[in-house]
mmCIF file of C-alpha atoms in Angstrom:
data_model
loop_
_atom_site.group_PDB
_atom_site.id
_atom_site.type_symbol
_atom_site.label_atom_id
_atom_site.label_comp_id
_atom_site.label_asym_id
_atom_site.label_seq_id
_atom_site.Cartn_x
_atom_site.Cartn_y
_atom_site.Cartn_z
ATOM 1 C CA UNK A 157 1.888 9.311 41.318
ATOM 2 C CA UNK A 158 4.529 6.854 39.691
ATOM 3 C CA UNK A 159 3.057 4.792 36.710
ATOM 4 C CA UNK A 160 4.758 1.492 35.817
ATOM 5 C CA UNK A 161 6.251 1.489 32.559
ATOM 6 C CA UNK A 162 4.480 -0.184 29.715
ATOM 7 C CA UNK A 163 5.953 -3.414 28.521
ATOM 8 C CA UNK A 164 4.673 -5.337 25.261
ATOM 9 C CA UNK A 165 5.939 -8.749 25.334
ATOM 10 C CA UNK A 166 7.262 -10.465 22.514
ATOM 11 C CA UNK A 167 4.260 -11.819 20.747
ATOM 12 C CA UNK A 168 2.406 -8.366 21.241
ATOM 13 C CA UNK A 169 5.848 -6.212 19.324
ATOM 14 C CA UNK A 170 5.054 -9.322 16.525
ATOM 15 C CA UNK A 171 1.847 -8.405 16.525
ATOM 16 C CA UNK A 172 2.326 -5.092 15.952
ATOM 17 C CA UNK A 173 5.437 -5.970 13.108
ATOM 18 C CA UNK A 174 3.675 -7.937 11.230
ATOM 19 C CA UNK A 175 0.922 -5.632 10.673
ATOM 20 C CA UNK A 176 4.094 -3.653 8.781
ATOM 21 C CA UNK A 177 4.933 -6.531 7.183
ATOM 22 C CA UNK A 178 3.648 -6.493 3.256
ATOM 23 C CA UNK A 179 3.379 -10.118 2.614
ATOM 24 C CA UNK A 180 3.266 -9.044 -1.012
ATOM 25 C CA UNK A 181 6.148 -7.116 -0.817
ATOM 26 C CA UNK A 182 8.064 -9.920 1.016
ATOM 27 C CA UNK A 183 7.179 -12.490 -1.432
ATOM 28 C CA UNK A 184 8.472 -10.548 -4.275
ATOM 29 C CA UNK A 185 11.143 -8.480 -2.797
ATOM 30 C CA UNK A 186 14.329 -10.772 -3.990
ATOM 31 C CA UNK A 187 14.388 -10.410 -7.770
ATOM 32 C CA UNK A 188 16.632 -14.070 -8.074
ATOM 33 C CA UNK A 189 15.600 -16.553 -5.799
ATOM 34 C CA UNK A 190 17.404 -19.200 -7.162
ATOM 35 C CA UNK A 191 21.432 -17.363 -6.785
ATOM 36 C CA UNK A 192 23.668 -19.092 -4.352
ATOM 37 C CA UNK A 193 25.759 -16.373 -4.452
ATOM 38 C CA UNK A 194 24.705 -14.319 -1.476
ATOM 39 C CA UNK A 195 27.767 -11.798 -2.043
ATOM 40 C CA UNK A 196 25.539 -10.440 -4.822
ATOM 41 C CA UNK A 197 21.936 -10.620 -3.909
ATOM 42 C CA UNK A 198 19.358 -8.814 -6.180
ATOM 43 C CA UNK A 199 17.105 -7.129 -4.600
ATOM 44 C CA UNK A 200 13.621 -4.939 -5.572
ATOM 45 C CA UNK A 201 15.489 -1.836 -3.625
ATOM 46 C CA UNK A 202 12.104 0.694 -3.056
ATOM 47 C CA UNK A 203 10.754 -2.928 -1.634
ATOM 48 C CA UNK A 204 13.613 -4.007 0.422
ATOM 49 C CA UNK A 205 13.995 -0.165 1.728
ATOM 50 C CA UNK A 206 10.175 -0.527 3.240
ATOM 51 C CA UNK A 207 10.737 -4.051 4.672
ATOM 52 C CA UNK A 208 13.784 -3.027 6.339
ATOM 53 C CA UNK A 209 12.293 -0.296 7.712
ATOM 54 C CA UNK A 210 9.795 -2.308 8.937
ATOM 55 C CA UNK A 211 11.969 -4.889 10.847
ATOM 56 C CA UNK A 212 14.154 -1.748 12.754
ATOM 57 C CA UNK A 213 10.956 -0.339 13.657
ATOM 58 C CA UNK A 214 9.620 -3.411 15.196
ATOM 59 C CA UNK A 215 13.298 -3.866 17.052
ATOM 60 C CA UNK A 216 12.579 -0.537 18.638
ATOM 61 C CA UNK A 217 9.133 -1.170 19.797
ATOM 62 C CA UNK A 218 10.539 -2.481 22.815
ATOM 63 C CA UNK A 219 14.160 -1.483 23.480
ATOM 64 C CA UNK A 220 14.502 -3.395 26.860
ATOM 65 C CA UNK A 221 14.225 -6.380 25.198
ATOM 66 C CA UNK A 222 16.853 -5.622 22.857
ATOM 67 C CA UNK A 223 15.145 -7.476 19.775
ATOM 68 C CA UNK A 224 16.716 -8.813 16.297
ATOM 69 C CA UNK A 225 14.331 -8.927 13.353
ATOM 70 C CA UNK A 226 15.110 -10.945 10.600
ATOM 71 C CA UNK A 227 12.871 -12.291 7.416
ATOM 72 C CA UNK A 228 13.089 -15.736 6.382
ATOM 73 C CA UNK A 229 12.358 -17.052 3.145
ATOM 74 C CA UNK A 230 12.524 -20.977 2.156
ATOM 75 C CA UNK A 231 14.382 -21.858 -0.981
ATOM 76 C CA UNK A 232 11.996 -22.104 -4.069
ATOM 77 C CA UNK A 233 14.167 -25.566 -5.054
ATOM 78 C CA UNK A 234 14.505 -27.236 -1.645
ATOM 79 C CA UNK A 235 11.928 -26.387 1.339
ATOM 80 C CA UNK A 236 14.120 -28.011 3.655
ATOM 81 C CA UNK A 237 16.643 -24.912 3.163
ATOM 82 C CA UNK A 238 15.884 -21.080 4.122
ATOM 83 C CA UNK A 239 17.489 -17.983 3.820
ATOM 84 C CA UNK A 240 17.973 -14.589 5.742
ATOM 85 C CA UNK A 241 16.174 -12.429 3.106
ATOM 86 C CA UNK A 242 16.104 -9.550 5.249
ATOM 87 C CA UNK A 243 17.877 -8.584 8.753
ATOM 88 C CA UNK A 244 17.457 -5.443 11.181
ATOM 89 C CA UNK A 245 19.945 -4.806 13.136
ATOM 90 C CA UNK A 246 22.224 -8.021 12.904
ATOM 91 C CA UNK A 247 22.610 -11.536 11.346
ATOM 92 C CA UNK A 248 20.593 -14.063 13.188
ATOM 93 C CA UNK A 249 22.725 -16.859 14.445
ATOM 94 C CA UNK A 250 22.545 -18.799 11.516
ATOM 95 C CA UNK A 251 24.843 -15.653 9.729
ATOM 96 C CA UNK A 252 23.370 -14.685 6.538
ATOM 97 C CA UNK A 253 23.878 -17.687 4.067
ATOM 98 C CA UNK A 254 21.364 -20.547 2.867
ATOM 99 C CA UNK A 255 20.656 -23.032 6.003
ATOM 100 C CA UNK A 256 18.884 -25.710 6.994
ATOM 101 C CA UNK A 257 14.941 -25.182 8.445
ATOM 102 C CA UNK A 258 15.103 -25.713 12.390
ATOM 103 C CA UNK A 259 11.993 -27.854 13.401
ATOM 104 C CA UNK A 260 10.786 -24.358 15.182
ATOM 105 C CA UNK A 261 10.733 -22.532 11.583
ATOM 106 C CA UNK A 262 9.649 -25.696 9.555
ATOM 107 C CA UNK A 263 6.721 -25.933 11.459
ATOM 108 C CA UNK A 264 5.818 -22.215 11.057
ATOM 109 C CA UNK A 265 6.041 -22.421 7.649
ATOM 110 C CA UNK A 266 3.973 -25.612 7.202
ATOM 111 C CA UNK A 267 1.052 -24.939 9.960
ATOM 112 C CA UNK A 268 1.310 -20.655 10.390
ATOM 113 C CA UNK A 269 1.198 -21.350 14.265
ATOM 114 C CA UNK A 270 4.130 -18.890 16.165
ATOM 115 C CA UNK A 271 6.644 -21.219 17.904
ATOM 116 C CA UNK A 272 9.592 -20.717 19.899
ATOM 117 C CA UNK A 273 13.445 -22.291 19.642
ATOM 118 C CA UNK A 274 15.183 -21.984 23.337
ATOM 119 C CA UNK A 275 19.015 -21.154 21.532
ATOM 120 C CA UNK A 276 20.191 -20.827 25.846
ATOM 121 C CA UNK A 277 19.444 -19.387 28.955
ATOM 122 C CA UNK A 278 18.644 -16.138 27.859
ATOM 123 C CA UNK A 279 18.602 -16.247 24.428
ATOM 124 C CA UNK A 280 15.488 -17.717 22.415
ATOM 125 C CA UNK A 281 14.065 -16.610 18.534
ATOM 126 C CA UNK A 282 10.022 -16.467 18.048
ATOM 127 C CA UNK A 283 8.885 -17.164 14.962
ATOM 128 C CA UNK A 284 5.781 -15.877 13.263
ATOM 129 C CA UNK A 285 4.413 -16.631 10.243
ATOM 130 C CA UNK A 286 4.325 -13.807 7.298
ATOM 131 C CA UNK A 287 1.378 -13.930 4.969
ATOM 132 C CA UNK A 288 0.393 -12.453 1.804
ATOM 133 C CA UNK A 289 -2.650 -10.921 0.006
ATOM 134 C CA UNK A 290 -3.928 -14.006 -0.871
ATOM 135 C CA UNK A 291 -3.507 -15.352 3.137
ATOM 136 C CA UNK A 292 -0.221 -17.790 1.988
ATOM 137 C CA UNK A 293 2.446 -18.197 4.078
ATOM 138 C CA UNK A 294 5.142 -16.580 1.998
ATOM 139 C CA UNK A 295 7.997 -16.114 4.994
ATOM 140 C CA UNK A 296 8.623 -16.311 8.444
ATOM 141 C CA UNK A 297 9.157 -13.342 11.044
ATOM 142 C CA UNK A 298 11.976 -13.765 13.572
ATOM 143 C CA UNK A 299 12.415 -11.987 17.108
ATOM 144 C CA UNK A 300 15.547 -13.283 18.005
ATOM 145 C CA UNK A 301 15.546 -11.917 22.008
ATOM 146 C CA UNK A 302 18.276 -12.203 24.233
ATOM 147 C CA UNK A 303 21.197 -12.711 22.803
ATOM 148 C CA UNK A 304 23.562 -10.138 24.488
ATOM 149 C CA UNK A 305 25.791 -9.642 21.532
ATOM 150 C CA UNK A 306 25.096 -8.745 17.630
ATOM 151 C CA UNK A 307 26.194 -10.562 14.732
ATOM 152 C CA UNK A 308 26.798 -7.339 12.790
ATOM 153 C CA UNK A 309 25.972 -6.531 9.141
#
């Protein structure tokens, strides 16, 4: 008897990341949020260790899809600006320096609702919103699916 293979879609593997996903740990994880040197970022390492572990684990939840994690946080001086706090297995498309909040992200980080950003054909990022203890939105998740290439770290 042949069983189909199980597939989680993409809101189910952010389902299961996020419950990973210390909120806490997020919020507090970069020890200067106010450098603009990304060159030399200073990090809480046991924290950043755990997160990143976090984000390759959720890439590999479903390998088919051939997920990139990253962790966005938005600049404490100018909410129109995030950052790439944290990536998995590659730079999201952005790279990995300060950049402007798409409407997709902005929106996750003002109402919590997941939202999608079509980047082409096959490519797309889902965005989920990362809470801490106290239920604040403190980042945002992103499964960056489809993009057939890797912006390597």
């Amino acid at each position: 008897m042949n069983k189909a293979p199980r597939v989680l879609d993409i809101d189910n593997i952010a389902r299961i990341g996020l419950m990973y996903l210390d909120g806490d740990l997020v919020e507090n994880v970069m020890l200067d949020k106010l450098s603009l040197d990304y060159d030399d970022v200073t990090y809480n390492h046991e924290q950043f260790y755990e997160l990143k572990s976090a984000l390759t684990k959720t890439e590999r939840i479903n390998p088919d899809l051939d997920i990139t994690a990253v962790l966005w946080q938005l600049r404490p001086d100018n909410d129109q600006l995030a950052v790439p706090i944290i990536c998995g297995n590659a730079f999201p498309e952005e790279g990995w320096e300060i950049t402007l909040v798409n409407p997709e992200m902005d929106r996750v980080f003002k109402t919590g609702e997941s939202c999608v950003k079509k980047r082409s054909d096959t490519c797309s990022s889902h965005y989920y919103a990362v809470r801490n203890s106290d239920n604040a939105i403190v980042a945002v998740l992103e499964l960056l699916v489809g993009r057939g290439y890797r912006k390597d770290i």
